[in-house]
Short mmCIF file of C-alpha atoms (C1' of nucleotides) in Angstrom, two decimals:
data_model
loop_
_atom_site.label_atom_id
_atom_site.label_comp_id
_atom_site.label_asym_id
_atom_site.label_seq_id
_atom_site.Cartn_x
_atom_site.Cartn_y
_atom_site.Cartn_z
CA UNK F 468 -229.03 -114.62 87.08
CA UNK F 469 -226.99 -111.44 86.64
CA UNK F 470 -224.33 -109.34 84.73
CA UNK F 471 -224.09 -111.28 81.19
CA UNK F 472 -220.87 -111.15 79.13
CA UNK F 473 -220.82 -107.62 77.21
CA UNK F 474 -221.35 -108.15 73.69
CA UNK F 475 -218.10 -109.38 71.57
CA UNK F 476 -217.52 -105.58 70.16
CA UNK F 477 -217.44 -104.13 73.45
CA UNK F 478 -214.65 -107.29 74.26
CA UNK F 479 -212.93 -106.41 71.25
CA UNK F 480 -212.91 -102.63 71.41
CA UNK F 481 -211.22 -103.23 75.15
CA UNK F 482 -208.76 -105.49 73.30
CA UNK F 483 -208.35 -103.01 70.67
CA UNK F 484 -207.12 -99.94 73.19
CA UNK F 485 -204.55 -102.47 74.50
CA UNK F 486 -203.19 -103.51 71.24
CA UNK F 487 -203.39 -99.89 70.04
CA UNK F 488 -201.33 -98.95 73.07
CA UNK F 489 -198.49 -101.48 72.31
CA UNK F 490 -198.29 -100.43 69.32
CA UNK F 491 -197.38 -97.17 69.56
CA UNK F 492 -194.84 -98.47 72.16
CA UNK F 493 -193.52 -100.80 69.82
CA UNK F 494 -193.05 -97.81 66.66
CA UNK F 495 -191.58 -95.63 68.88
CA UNK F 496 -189.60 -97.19 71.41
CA UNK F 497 -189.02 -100.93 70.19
CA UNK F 498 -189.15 -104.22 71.20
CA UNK F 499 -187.49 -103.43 74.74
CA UNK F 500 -189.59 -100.81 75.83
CA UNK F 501 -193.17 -102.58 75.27
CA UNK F 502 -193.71 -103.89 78.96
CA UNK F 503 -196.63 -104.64 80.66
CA UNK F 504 -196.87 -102.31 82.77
CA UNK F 505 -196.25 -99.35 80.02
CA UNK F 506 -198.90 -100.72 78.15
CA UNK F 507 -201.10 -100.74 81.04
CA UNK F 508 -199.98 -97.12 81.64
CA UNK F 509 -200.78 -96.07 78.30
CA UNK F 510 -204.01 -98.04 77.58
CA UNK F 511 -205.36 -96.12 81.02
CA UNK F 512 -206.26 -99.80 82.77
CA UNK F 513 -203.43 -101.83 85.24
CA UNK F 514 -201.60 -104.04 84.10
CA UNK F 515 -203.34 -107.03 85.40
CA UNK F 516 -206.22 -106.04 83.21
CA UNK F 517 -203.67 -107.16 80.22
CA UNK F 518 -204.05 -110.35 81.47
CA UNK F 519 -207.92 -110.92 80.95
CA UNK F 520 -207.55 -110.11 76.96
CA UNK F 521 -204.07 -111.28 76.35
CA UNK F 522 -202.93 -115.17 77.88
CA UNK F 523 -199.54 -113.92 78.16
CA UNK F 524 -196.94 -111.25 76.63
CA UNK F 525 -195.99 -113.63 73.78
CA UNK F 526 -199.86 -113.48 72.77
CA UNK F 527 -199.76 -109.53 72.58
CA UNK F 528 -196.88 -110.31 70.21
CA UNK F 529 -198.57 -112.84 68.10
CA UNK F 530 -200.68 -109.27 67.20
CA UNK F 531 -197.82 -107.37 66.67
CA UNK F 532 -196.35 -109.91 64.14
CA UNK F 533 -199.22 -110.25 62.25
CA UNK F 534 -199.39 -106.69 61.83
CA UNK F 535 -196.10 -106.61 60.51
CA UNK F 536 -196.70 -108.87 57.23
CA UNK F 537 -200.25 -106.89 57.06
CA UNK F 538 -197.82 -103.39 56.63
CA UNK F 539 -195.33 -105.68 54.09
CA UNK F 540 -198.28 -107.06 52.32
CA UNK F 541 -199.56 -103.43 51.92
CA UNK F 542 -196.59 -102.18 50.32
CA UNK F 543 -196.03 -104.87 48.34
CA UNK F 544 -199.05 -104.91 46.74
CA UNK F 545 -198.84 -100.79 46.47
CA UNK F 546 -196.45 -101.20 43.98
CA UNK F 547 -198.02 -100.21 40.44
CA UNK F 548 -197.92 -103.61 39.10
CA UNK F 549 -195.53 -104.89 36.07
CA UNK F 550 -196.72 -107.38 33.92
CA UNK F 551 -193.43 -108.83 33.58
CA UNK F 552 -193.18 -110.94 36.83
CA UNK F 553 -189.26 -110.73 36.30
CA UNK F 554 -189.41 -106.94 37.00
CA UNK F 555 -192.06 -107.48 39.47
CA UNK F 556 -189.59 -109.87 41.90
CA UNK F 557 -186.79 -107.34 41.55
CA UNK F 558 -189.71 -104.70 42.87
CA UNK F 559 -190.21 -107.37 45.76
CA UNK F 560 -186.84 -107.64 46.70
CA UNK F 561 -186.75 -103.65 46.91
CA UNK F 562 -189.46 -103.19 48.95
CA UNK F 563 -188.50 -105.26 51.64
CA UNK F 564 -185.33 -103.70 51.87
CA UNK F 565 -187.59 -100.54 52.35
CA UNK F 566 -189.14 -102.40 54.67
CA UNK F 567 -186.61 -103.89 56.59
CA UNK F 568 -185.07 -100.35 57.00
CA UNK F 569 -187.62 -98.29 57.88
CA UNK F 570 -189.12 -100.62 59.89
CA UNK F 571 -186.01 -102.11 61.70
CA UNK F 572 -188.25 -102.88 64.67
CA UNK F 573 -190.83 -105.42 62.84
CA UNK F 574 -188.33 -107.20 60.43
CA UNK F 575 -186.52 -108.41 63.60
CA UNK F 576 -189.75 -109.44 65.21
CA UNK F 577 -190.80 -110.86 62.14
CA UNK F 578 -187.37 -112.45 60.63
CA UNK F 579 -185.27 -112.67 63.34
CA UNK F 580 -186.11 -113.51 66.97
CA UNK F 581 -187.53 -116.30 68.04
CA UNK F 582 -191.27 -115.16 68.81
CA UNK F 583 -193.96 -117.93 68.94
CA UNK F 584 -195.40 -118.64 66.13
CA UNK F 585 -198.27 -120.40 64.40
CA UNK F 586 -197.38 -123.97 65.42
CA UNK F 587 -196.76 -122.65 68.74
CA UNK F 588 -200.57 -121.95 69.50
CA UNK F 589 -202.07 -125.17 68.03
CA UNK F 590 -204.25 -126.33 70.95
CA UNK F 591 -204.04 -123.04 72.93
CA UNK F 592 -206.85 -120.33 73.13
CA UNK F 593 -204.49 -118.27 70.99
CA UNK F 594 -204.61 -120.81 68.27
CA UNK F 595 -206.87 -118.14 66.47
CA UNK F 596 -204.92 -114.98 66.31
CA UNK F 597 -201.68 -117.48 65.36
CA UNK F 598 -203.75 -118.84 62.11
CA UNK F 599 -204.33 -115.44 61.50
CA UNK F 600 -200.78 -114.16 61.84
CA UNK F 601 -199.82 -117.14 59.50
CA UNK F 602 -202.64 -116.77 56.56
CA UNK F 603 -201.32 -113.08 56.15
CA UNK F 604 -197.51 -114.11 56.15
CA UNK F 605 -198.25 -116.62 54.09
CA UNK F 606 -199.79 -113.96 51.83
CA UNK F 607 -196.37 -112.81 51.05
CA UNK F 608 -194.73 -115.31 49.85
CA UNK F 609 -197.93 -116.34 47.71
CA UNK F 610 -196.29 -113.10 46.05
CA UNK F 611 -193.16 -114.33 45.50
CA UNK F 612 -194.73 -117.53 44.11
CA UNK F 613 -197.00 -116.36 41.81
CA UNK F 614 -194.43 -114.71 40.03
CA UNK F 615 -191.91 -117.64 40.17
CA UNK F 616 -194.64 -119.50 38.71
CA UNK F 617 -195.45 -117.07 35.97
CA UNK F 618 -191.27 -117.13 35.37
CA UNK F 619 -191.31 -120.69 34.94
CA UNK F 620 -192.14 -123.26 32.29
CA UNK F 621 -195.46 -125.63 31.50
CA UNK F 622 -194.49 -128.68 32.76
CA UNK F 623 -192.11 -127.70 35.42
CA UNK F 624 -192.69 -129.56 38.96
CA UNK F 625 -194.51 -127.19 41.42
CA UNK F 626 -191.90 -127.59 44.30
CA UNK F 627 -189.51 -125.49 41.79
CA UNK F 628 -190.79 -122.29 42.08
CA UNK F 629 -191.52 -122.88 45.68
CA UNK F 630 -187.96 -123.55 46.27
CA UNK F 631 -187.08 -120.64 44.00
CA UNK F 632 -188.99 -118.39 45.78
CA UNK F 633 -188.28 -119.44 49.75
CA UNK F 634 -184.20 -119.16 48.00
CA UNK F 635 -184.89 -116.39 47.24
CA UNK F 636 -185.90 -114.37 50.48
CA UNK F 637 -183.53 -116.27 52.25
CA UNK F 638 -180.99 -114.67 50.23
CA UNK F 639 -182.38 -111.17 50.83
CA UNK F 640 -183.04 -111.99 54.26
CA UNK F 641 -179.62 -113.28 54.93
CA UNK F 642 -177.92 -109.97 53.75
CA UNK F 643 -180.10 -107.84 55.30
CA UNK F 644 -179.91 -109.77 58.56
CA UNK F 645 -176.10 -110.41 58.45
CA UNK F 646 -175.64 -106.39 57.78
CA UNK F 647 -178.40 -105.83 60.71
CA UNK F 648 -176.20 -107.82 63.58
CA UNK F 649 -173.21 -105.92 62.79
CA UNK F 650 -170.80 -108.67 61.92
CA UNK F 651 -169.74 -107.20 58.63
CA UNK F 652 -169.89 -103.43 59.44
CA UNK F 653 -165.92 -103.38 59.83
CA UNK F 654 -165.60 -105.22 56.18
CA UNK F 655 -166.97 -101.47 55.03
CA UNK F 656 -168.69 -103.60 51.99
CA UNK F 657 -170.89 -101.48 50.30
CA UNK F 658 -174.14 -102.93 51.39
CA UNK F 659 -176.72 -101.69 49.34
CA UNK F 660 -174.96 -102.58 45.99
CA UNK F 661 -174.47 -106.39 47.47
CA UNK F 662 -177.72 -106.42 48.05
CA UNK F 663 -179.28 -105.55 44.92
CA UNK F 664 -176.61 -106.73 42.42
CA UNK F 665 -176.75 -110.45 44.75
CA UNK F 666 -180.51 -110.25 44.21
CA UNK F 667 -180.20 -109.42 40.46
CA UNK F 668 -177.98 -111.97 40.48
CA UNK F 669 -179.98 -114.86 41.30
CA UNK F 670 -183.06 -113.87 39.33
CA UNK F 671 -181.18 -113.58 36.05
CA UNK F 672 -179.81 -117.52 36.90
CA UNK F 673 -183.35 -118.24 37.70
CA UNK F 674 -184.12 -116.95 34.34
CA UNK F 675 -181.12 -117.51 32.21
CA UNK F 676 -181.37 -121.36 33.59
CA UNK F 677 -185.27 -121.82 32.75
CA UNK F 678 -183.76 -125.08 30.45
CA UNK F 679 -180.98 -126.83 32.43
CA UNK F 680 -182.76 -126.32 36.14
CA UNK F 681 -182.53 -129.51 38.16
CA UNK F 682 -179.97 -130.81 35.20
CA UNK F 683 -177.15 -130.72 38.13
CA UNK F 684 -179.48 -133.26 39.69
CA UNK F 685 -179.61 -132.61 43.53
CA UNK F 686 -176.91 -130.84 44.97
CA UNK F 687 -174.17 -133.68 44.74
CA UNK F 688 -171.14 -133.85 47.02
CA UNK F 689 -173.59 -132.59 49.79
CA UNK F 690 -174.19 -135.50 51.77
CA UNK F 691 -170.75 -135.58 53.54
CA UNK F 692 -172.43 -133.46 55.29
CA UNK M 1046 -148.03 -100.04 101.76
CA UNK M 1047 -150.56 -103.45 102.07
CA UNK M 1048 -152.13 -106.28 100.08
CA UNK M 1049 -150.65 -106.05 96.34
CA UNK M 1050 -152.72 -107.26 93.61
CA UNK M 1051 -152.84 -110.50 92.81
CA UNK M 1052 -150.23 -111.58 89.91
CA UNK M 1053 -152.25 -111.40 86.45
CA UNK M 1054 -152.51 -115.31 85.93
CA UNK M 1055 -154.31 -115.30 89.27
CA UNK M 1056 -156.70 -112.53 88.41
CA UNK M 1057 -157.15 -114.50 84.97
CA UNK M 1058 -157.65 -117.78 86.27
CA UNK M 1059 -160.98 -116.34 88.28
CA UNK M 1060 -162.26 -114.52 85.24
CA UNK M 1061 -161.89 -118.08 83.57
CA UNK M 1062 -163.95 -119.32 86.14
CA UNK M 1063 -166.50 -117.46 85.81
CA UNK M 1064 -166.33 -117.54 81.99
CA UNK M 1065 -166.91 -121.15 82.06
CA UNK M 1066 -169.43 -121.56 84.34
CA UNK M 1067 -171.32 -118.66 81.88
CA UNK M 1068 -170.00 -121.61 79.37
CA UNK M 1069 -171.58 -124.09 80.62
CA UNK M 1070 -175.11 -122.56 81.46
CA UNK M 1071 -175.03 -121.37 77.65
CA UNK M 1072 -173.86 -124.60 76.76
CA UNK M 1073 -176.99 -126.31 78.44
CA UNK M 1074 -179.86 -123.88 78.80
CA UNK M 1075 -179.15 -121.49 76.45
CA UNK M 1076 -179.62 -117.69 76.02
CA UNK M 1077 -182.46 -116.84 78.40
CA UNK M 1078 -180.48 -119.14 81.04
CA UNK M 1079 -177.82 -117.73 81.54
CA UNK M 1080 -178.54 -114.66 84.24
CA UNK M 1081 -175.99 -112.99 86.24
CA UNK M 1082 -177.14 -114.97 89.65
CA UNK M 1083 -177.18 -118.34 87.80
CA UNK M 1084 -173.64 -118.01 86.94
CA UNK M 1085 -172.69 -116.89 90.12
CA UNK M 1086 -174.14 -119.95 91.78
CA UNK M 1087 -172.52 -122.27 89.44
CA UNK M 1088 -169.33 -120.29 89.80
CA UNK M 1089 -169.38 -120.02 93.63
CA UNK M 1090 -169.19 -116.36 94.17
CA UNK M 1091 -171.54 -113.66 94.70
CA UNK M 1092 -173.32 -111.91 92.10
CA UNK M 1093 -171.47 -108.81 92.90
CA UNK M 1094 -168.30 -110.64 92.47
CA UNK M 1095 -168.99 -110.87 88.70
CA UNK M 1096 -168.66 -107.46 88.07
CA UNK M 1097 -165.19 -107.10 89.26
CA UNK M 1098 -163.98 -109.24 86.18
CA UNK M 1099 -166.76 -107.90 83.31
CA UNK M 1100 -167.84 -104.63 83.48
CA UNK M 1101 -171.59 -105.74 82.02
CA UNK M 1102 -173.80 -108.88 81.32
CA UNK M 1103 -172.94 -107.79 77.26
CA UNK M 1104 -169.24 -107.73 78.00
CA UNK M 1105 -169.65 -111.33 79.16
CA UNK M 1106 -171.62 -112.16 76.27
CA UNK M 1107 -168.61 -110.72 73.96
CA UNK M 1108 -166.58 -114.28 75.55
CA UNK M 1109 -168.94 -116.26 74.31
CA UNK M 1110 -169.13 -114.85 71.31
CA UNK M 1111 -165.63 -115.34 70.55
CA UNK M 1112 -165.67 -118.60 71.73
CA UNK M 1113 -168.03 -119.65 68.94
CA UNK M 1114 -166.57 -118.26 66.30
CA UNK M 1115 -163.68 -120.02 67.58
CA UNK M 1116 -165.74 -123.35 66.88
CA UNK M 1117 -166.85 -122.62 64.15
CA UNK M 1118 -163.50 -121.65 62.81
CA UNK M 1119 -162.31 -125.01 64.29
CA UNK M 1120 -164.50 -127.12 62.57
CA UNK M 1121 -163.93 -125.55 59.25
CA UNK M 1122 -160.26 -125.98 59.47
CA UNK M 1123 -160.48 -129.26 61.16
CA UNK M 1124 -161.92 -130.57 57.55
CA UNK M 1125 -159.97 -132.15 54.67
CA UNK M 1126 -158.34 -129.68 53.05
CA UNK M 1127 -159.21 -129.67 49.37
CA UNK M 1128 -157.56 -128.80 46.41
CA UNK M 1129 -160.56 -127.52 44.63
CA UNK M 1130 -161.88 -124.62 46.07
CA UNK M 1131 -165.22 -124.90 44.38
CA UNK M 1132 -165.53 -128.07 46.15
CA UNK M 1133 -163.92 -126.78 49.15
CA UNK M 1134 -167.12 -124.16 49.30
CA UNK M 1135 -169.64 -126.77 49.49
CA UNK M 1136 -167.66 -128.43 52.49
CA UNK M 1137 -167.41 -125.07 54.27
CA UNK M 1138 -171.36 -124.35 53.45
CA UNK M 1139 -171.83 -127.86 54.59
CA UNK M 1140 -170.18 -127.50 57.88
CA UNK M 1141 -171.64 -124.18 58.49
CA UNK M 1142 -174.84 -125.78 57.86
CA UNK M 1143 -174.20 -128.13 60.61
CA UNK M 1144 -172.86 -125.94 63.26
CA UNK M 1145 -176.43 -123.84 63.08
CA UNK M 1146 -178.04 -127.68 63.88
CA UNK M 1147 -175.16 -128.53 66.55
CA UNK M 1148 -174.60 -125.40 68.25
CA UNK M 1149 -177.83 -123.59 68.14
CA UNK M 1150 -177.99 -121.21 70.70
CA UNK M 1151 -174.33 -120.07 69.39
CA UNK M 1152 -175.54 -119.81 66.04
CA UNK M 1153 -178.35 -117.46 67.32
CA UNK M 1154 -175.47 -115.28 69.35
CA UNK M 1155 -173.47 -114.94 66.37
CA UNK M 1156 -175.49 -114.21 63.68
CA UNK M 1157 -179.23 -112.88 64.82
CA UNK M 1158 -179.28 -111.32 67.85
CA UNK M 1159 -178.17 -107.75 68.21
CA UNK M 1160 -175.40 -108.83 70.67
CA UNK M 1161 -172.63 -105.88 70.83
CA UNK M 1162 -170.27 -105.95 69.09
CA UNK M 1163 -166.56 -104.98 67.83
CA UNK M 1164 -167.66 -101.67 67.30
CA UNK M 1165 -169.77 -101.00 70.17
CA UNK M 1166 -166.98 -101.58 72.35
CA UNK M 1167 -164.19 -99.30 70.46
CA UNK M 1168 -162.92 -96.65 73.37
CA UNK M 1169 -164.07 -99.19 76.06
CA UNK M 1170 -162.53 -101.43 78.80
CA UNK M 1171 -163.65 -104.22 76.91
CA UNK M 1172 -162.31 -103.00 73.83
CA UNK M 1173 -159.48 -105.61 73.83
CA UNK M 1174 -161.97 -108.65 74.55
CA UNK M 1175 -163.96 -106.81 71.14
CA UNK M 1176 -161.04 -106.46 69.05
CA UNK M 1177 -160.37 -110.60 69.65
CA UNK M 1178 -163.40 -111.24 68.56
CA UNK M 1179 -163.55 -109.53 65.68
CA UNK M 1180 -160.55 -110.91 65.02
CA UNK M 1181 -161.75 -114.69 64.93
CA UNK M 1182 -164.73 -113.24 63.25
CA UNK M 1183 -162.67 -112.48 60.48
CA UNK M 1184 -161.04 -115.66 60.38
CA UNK M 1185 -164.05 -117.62 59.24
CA UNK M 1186 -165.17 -115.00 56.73
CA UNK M 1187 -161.08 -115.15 55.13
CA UNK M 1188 -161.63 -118.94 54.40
CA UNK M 1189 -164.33 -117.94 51.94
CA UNK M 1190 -162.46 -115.25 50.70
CA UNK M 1191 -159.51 -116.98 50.01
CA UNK M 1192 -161.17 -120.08 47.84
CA UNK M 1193 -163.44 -116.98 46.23
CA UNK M 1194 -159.78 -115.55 44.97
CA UNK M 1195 -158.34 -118.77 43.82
CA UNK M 1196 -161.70 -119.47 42.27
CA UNK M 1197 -161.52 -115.80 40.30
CA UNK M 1198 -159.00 -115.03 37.47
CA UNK M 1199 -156.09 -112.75 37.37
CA UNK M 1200 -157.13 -109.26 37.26
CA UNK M 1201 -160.75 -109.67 38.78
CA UNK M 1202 -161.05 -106.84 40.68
CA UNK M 1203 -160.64 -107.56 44.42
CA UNK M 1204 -163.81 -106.18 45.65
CA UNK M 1205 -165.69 -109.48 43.62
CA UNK M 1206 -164.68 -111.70 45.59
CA UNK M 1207 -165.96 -110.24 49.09
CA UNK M 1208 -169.11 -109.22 47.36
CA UNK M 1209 -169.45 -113.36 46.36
CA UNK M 1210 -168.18 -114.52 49.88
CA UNK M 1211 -170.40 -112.26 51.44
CA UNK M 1212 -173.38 -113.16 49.24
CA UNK M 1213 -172.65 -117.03 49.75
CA UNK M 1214 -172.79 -116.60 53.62
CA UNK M 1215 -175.79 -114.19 53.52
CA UNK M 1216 -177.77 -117.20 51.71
CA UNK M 1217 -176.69 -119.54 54.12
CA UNK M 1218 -177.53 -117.40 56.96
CA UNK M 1219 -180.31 -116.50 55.62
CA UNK M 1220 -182.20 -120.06 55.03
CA UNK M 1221 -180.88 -121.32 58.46
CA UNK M 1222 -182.31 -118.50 59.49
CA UNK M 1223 -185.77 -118.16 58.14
CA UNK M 1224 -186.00 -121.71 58.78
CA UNK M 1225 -185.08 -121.13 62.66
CA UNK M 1226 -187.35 -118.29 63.20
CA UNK M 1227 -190.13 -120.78 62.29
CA UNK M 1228 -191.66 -118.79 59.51
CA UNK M 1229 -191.84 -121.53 57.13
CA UNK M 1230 -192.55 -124.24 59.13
CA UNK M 1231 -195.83 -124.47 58.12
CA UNK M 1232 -194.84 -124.61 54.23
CA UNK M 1233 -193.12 -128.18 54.79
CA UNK M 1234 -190.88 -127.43 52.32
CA UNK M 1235 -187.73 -129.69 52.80
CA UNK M 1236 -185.16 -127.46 54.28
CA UNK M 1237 -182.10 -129.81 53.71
CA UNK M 1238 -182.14 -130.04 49.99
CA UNK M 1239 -183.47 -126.28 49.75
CA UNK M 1240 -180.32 -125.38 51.54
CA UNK M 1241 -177.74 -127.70 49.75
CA UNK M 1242 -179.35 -126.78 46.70
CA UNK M 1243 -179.57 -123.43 46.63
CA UNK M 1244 -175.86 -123.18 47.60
CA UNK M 1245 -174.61 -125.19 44.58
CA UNK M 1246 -176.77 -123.46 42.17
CA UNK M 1247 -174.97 -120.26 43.68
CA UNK M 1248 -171.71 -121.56 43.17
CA UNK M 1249 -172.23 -123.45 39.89
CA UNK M 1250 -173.16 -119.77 38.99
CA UNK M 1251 -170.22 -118.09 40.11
CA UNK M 1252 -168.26 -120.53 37.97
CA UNK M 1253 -169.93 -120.64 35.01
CA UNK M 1254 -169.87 -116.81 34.87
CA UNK M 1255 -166.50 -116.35 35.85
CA UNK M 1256 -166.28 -114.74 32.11
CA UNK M 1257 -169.21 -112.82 32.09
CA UNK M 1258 -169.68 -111.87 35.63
CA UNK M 1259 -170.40 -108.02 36.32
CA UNK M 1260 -171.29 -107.11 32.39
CA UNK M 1261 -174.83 -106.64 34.20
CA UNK M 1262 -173.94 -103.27 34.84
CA UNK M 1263 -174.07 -103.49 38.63
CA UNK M 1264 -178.18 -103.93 39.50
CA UNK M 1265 -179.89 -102.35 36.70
CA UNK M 1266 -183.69 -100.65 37.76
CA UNK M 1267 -183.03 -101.27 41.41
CA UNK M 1268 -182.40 -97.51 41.88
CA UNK M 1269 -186.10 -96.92 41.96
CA UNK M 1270 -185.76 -98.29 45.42
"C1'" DA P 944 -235.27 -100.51 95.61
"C1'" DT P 945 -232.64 -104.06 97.29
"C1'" DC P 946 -230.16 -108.23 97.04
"C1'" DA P 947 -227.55 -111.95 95.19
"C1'" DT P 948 -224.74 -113.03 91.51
"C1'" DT P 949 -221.07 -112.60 88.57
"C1'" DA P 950 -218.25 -110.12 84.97
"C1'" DT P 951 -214.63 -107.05 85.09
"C1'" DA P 952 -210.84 -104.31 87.13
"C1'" DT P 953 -207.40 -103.52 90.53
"C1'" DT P 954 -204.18 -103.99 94.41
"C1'" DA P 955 -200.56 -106.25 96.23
"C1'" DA P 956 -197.67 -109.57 96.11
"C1'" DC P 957 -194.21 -113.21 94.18
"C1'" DA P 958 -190.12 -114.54 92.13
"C1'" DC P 959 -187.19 -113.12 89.15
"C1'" DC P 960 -183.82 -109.77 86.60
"C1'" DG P 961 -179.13 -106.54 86.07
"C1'" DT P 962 -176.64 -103.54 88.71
"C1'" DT P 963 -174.62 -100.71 92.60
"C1'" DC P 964 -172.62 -99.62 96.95
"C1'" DA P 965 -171.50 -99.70 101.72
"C1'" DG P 966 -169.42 -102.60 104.53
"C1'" DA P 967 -167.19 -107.16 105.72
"C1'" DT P 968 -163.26 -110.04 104.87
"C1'" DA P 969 -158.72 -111.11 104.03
"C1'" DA P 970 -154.00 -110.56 102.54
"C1'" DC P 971 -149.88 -108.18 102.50
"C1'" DC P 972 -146.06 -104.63 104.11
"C1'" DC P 973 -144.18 -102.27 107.79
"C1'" DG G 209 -150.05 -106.67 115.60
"C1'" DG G 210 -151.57 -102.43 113.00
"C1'" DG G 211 -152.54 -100.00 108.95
"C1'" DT G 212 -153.74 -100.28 104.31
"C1'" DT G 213 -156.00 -101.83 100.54
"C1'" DA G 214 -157.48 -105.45 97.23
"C1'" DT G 215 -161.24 -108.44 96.95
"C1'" DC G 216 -165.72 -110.20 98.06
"C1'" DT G 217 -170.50 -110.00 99.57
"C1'" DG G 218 -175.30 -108.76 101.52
"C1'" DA G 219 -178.63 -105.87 100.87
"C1'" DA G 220 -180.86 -102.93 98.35
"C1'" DC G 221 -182.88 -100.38 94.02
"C1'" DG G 222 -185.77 -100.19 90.35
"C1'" DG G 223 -187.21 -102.91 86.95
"C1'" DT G 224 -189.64 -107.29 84.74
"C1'" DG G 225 -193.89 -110.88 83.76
"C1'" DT G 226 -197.47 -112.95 86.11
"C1'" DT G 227 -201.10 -114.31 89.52
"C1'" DA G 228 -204.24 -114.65 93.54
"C1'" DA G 229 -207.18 -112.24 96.39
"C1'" DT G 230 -209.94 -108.54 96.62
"C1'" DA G 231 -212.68 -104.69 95.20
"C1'" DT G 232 -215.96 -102.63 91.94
"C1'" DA G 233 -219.84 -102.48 89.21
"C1'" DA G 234 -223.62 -104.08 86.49
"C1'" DT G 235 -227.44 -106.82 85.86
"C1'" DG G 236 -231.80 -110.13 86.74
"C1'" DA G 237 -234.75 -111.56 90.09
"C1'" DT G 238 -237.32 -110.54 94.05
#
DNA sequence: ATCATTATATTAACACCGTTCAGATAACCC
DNA sequence: GGGTTATCTGAACGGTGTTAATATAATGAT
């Protein structure tokens, strides 16, 4: 026979320059400028080569992405940690405004376009890297749920904090996201004071309510749709 | 002298053609879809042609823009006008809700991409085409406002109810959203009666505080950033 | 050492994209 | 009809992601 595969590390150190080489495309420059051919450029190979480490573009993202929650999930859990998980959510909510503003580039990849994710890759040789993108997102919100929990009472049904806590970044999301497409910038709101005092908001309901949660039984009137 | 130009309604009624045929590719295929050559075809002219009506592809884009907001503003007017503006709220959160399912791609336009605009335009040829649609922008986001002040009391300060309107249609936003961008598919949490939910525990919340709203002291410990 | 084999890398192309510009076309006034 | 000019278009430019054919290089067997 002749020329066996090179061992895996050798494989994943190629991989690695690539990946290396978008990245620093994608800090500096953005979403737009990481192209194929850039990368190639920068990674010293051509940009065919891309092709025999990466299936497609949207692959090379899937990386990206996941190394977007790894940098949240990093300075989330930098935070010196509070005891009471009240104060600890509020400390959430904060850093990912950090987050979402000095790293404009990855919230939108992460929160806002429509890049494949997980589900996308079930089947395909990418289905790998896409679990791995979603066990460290999912680390995130274990965050916010941990503390929900901790917030909440004995007996109350799990899907409450879970609800609590997805409510909860969609509300910081949604600001953040609504302020980031420029629809309100002519409303000159002051947007870091809505942010904060809409988040503070919400977690003193979610605290002041602990008892009567769930006592306006289901969001009525709702099903008119 | 030779060859006048053609009376305005002329010169208008080929922009319109062209508009619609972008319409209709939007309409279909979405986004991605619609490409300056596409829209040509389906508009019978050349490519070329296009740009003697819109200076760019993101001046085009600034059409369609307007033309959803001009849905959605349709379809919250086109409901049952209620007394109650609590209850009037819900419908509008309701029917926002809907749009997002009914008129995706729009949805995606108006709210999460980075498409240009009022401001990016200011100085521009296109700056009229801008200033319209900030102008139905602002028509949507006045509903809110308006049950938001009937649902105050005399002598709130005005700026509380933008701050709540805003907040209301940053939660919204931001669960379509997240839910959109596929990031918590995987957590199979049920995205209906998270939505309707959350939004009626917001509002029961800005009625039951009506009296106590703001003694928080405007976001307490969220200077530490 | 050479050869056959095959893993890896590259070159060159394909079919697109948004945009521009020189030139064709066509409509009007004189 | 001729001159003028508004309007339209074909062809091109430089870009994109992707792929098929080809070249390079490394190894095991002879």
């Amino acid at each position: 026979m002749a020329r066996p595969r090179r061992p895996a590390w050798q494989v994943e150190r190629a991989k690695n320059r690539i990946f290396r080489a978008t990245l620093e495309l994608f800090n500096k420059h953005g979403y737009d400028a990481v192209t194929i051919r850039r990368i190639a450029r920068r990674a010293g190979c051509s940009p065919a080569t891309i092709y025999n480490y990466y299936s497609d573009k949207d692959a090379l993202y899937l990386d990206i992405l996941t190394e977007g929650f790894t940098i949240l999930n990093r300075l989330l859990l930098a935070r010196p940690h509070t005891a009471d998980p009240l104060q600890r959510l509020r400390g959430y909510a904060a850093e990912f405004y950090r987050f979402s503003l000095e790293y404009p580039y990855y919230y939108d990849l992460m929160f806002s376009f429509h890049v494949p994710k997980y589900l996308d890759y079930a089947g395909t040789a990418a289905e790998k890297a896409a679990f791995a993108e979603k066990a460290v997102a999912l680390k995130n919100i274990e965050l916010l749920l941990d503390a929900f929990y901790e917030l909440g009472w004995d007996g109350e049904p799990p899907e409450i904090p879970a609800e609590k806590a997805l409510t909860l970044l969609g509300l910081c999301h949604g600001i953040i996201s609504l302020h980031r497409s420029g629809i309100w910038a002519e409303l000159d709101a002051d947007f870091d004071t809505l942010y904060f005092s809409a988040v503070d908001n919400y977690l003193q309901r979610a605290v002041r309510g602990k008892k009567q949660v769930r006592t306006a039984g289901g969001a009525p009137g709702f099903t008119d749709g």
